[in-house]
Tab-separated table of C-alpha atoms and ligand atoms in Angstrom:
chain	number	residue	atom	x	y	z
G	1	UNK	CA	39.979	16.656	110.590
G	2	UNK	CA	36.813	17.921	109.749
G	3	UNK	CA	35.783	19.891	106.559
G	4	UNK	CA	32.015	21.223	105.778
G	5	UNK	CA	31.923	22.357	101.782
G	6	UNK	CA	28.835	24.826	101.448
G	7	UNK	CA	27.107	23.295	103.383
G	8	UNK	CA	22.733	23.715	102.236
G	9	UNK	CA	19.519	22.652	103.652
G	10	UNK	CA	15.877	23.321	103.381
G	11	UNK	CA	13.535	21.071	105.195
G	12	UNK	CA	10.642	19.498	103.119
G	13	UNK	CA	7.252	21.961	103.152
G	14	UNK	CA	9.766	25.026	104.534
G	15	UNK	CA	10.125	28.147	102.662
G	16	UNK	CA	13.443	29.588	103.797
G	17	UNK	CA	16.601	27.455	104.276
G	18	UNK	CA	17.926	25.732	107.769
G	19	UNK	CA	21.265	25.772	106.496
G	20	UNK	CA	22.846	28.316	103.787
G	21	UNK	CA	26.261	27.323	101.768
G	22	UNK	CA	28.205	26.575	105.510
G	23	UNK	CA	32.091	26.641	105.304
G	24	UNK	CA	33.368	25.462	108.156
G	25	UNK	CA	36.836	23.616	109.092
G	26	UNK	CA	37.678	21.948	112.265
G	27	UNK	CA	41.207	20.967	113.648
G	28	UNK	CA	42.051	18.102	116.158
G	29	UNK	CA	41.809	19.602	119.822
G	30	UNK	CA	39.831	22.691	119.190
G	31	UNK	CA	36.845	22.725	121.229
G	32	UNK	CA	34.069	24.505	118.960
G	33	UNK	CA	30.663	25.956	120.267
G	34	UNK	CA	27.990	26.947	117.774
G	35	UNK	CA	25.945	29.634	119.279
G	36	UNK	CA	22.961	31.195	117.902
G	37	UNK	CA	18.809	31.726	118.160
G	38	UNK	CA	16.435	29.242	118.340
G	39	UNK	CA	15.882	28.607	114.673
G	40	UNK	CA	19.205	29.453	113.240
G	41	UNK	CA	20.170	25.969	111.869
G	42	UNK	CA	22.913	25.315	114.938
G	43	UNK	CA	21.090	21.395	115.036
G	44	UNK	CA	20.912	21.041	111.211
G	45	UNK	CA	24.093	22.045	111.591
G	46	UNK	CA	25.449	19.460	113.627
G	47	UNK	CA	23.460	16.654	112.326
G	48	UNK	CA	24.576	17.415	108.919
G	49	UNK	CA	28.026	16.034	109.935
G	50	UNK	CA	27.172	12.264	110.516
G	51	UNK	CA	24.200	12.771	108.040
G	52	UNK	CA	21.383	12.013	110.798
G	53	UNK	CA	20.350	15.156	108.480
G	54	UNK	CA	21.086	14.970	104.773
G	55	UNK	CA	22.015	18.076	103.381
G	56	UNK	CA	20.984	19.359	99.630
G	57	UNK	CA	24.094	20.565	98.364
G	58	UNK	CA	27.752	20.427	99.742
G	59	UNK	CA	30.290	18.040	101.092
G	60	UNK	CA	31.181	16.980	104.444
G	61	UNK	CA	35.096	15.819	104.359
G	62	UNK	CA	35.958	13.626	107.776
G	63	UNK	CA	39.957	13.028	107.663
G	64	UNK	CA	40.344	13.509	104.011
G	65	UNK	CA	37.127	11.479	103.062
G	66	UNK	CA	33.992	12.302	101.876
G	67	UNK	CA	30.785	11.449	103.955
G	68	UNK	CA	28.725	12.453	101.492
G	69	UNK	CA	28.845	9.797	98.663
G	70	UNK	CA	29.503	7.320	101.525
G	71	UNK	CA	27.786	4.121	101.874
G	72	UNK	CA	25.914	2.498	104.810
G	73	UNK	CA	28.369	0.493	106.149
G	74	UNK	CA	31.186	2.924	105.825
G	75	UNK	CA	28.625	5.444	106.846
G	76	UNK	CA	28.567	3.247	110.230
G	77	UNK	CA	32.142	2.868	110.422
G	78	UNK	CA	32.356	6.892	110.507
G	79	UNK	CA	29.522	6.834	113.387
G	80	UNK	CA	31.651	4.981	115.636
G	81	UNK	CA	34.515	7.420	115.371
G	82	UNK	CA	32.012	10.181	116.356
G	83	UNK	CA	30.356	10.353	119.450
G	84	UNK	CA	27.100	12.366	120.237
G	85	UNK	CA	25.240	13.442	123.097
G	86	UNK	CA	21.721	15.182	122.850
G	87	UNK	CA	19.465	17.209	124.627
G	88	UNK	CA	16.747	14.345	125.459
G	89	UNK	CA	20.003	12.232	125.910
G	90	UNK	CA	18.817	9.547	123.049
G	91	UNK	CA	19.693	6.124	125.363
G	92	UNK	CA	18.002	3.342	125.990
G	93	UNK	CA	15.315	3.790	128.873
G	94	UNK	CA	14.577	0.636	129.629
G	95	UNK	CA	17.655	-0.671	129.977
G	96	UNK	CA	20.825	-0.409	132.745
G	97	UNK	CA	22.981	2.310	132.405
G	98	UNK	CA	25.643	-0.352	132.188
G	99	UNK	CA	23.991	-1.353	129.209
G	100	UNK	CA	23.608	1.928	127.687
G	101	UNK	CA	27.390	2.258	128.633
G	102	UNK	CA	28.618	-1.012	126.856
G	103	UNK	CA	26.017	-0.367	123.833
G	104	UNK	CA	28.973	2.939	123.308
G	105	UNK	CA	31.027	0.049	122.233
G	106	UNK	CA	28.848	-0.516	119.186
G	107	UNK	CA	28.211	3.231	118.394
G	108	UNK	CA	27.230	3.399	114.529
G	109	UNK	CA	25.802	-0.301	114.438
G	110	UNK	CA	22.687	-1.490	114.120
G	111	UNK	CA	20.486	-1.275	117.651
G	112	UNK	CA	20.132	-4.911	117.585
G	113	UNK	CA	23.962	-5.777	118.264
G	114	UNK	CA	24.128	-4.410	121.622
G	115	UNK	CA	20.521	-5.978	122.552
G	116	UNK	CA	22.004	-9.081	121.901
G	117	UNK	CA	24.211	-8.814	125.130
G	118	UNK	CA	27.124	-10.105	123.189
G	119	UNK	CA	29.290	-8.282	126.360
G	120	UNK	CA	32.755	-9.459	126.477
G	121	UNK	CA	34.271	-9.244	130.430
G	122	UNK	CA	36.135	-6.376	128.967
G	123	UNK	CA	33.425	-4.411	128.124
G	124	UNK	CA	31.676	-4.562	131.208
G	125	UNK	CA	34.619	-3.676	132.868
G	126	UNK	CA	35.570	-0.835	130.405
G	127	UNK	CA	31.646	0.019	130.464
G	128	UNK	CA	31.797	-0.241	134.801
G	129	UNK	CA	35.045	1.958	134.852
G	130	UNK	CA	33.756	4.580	132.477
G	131	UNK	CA	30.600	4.960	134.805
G	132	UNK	CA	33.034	5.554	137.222
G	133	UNK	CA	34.354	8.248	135.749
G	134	UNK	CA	30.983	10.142	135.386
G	135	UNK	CA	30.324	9.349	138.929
G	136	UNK	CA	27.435	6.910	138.671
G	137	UNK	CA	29.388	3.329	139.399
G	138	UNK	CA	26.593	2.579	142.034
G	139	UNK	CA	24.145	3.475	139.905
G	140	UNK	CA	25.312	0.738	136.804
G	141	UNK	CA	22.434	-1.709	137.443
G	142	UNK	CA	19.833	0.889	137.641
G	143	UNK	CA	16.947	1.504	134.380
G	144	UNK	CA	17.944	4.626	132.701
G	145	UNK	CA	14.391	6.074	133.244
G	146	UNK	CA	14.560	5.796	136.664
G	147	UNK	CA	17.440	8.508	136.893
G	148	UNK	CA	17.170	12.593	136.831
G	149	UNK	CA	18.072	14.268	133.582
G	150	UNK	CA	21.915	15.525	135.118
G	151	UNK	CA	22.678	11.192	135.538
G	152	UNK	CA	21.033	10.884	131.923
G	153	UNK	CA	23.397	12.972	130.528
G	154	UNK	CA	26.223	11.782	132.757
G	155	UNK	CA	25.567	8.305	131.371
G	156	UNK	CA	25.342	9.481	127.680
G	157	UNK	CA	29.091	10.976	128.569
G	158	UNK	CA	29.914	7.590	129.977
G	159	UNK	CA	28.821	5.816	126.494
G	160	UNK	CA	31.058	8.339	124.798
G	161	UNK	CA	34.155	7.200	127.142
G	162	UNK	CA	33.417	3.569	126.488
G	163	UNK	CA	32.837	4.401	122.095
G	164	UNK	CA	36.413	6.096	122.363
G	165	UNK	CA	35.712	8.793	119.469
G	166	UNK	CA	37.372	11.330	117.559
G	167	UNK	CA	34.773	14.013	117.858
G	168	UNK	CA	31.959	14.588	119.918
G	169	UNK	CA	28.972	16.411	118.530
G	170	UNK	CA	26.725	17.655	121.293
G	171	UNK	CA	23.487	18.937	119.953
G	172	UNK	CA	21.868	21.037	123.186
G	173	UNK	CA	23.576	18.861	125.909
G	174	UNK	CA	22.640	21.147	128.408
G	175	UNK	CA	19.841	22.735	128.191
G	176	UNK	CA	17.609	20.462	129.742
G	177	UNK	CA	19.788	20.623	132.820
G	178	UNK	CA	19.338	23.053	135.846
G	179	UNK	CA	22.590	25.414	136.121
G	180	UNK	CA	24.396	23.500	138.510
G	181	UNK	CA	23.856	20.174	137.035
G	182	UNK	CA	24.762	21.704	133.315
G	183	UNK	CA	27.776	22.837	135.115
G	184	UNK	CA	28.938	19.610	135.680
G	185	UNK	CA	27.773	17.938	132.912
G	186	UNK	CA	30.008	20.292	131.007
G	187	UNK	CA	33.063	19.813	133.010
G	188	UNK	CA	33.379	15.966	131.742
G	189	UNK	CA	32.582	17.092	128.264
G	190	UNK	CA	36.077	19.555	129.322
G	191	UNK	CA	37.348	16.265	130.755
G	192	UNK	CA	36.683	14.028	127.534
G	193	UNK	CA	38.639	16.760	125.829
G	194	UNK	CA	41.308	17.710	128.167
G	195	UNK	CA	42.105	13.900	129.371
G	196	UNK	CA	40.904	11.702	126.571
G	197	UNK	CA	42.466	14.229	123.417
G	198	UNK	CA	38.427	13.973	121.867
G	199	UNK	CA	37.677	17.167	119.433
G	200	UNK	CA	34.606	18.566	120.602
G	201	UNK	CA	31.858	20.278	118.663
G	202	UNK	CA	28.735	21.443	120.741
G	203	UNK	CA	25.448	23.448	119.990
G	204	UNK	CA	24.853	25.748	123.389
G	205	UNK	CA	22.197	28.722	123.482
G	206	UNK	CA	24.083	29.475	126.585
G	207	UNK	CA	26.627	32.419	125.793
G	208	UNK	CA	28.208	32.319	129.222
G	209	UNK	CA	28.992	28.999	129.175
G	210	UNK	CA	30.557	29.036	125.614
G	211	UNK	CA	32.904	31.623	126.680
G	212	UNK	CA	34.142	30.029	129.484
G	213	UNK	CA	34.716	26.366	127.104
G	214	UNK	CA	34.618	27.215	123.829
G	215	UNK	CA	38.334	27.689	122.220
G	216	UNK	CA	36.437	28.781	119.267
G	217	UNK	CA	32.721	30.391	118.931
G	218	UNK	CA	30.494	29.646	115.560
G	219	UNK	CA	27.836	32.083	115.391
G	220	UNK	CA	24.798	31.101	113.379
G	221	UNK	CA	22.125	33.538	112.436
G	222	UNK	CA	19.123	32.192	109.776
G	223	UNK	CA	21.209	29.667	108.442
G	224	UNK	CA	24.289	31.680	107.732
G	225	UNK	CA	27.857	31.516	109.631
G	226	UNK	CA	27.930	35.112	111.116
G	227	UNK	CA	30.870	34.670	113.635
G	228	UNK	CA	33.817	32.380	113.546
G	229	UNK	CA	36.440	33.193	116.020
G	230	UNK	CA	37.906	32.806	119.635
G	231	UNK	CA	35.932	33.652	122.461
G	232	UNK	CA	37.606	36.748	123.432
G	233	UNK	CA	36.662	38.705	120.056
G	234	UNK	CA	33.092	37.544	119.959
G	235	UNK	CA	31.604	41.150	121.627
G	236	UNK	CA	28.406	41.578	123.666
G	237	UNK	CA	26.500	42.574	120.350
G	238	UNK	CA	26.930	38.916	118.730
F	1	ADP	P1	18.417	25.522	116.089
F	1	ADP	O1	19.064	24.236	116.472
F	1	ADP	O2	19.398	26.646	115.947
F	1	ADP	O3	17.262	25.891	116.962
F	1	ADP	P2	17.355	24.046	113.842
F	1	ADP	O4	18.489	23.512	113.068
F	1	ADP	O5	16.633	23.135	114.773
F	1	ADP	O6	17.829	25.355	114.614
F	1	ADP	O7	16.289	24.644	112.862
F	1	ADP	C1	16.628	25.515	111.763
F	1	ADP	C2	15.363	25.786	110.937
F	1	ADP	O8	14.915	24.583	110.345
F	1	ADP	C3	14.194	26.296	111.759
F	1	ADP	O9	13.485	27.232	110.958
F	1	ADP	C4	13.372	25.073	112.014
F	1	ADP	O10	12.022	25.394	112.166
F	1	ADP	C5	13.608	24.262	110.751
F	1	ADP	N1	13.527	22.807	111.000
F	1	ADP	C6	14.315	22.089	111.840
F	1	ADP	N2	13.996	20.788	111.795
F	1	ADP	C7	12.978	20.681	110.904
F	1	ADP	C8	12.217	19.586	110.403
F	1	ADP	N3	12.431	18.350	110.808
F	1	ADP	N4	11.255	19.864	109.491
F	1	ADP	C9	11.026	21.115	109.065
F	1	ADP	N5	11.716	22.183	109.486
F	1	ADP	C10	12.685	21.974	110.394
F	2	ADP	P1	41.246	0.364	129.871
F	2	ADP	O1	42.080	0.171	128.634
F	2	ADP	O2	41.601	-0.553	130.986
F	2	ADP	O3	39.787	0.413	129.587
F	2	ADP	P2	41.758	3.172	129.713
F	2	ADP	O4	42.740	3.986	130.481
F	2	ADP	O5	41.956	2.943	128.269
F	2	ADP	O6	41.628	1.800	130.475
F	2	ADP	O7	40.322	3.816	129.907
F	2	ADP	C1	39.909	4.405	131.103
F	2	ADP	C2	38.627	5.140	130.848
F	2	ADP	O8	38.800	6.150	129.872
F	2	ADP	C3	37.542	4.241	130.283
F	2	ADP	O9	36.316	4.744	130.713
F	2	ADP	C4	37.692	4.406	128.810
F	2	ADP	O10	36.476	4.096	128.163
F	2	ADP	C5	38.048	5.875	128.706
F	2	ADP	N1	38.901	6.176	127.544
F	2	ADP	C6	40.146	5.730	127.303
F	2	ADP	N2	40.639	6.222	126.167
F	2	ADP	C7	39.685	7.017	125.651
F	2	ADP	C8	39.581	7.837	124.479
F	2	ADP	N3	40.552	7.938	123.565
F	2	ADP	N4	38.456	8.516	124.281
F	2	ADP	C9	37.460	8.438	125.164
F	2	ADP	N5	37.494	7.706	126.284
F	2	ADP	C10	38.590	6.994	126.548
């Protein structure tokens, strides 16, 4: 479903690259964890796939289409079919979660269309019932920045239920999050997977947990793919 082509990247004023001539396929269903050093291009990486990082040289394929040469508008309609969730969660702090939720609805459009409150009764019941899920239905009227950083993330998840994706990309989901609270967070990532059929792709510095989610590891090393397999073969010295 998803093909990277030699992949490149060198950020403007740097001397070595972020990102060196990456291969990479994905299938539907796997559940793929780059791991790597701070530094070794595992966010490039990942933000090379929707382009909120242009890469210098290769091709990113998404279901037999290339991203690359894509417009803006088709470039949108390609966000929408792929959900993220980030480290410093990226949602709307002033706003309700519920809003943030329902906003997951118009993943890949301009900001301005969900600020519009254009909310059809579905939505805020699709939006209400996807807090559920997360755990945080009582919490649907509350300001975003007026929750801890485990119901951040939890809400972020909840926008992905309500966008409905192919793929998530998680860039550092976790590791902002204490080790219980990253726990859980990471069991509904399983749960978007396992229940809702979404393709994830994730970014962890966390080795344990990638073993334990991961059906497939990425290693990354100075901008180079340096492992690609299933957990079980990646050894203590990776
Ligand atoms: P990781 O996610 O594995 O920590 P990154 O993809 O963030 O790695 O970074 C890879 C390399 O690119 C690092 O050397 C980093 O310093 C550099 N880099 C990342 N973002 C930028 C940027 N916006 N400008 C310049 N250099 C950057
Ligand atoms: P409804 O159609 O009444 O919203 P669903 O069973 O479709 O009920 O959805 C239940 C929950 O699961 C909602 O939070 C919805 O956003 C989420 N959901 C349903 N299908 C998907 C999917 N393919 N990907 C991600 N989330 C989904």
């Amino acid at each position: 479903m998803l093909e990277l082509r030699g992949i490149s990247k060198t950020y403007a004023g740097e001397k070595k690259p972020a990102l060196e001539r990456v291969d990479l396929r994905i299938g539907p269903g796997e559940f793929v964890v780059v791991l790597g050093r701070s530094g070794a291009g595992k966010s490039t990486l990942i933000r090379c796939i929707n382009r909120l990082v242009e890469a210098d040289e290769g091709e990113v394929v998404w279901n037999g289409r290339s991203v690359t040469g894509m417009n803006a508008r088709q470039l949108r309609c390609i966000r929408g079919e792929i959900g993220m969730v980030f480290q410093h969660f990226q949602l709307l702090t002033r706003l309700s979660a519920w809003t943030n939720v329902m906003a997951g609805g118009f993943a890949g459009m301009p900001l301005w269309r969900p600020l519009l409150g254009a909310f059809s009764a579905e939505d805020r019941q699709r939006a209400l019932a996807a807090l559920r899920e997360v755990g945080l239905e009582e919490y649907a009227r509350r300001r975003v920045e007026e929750l801890s950083g485990g119901q951040k993330q939890r809400v972020a998840i909840a926008r992905v239920l309500m966008q409905r994706p192919k793929l998530l990309l998680g860039d550092e989901p976790i590791s902002s999050l204490d080790a219980v609270t990253a726990e859980r967070v990471m069991g509904f990532i399983a749960g978007l997977h396992r229940r809702h059929g979404v393709t994830v792709m994730l970014n962890l510095h966390d080795v344990a947990a990638a073993r334990a989610y991961a059906s497939r590891i990425i290693g990354l090393s100075a901008g180079r793919v340096v492992f690609n397999g299933a957990p079980k073969q990646l050894t203590d010295a990776a």
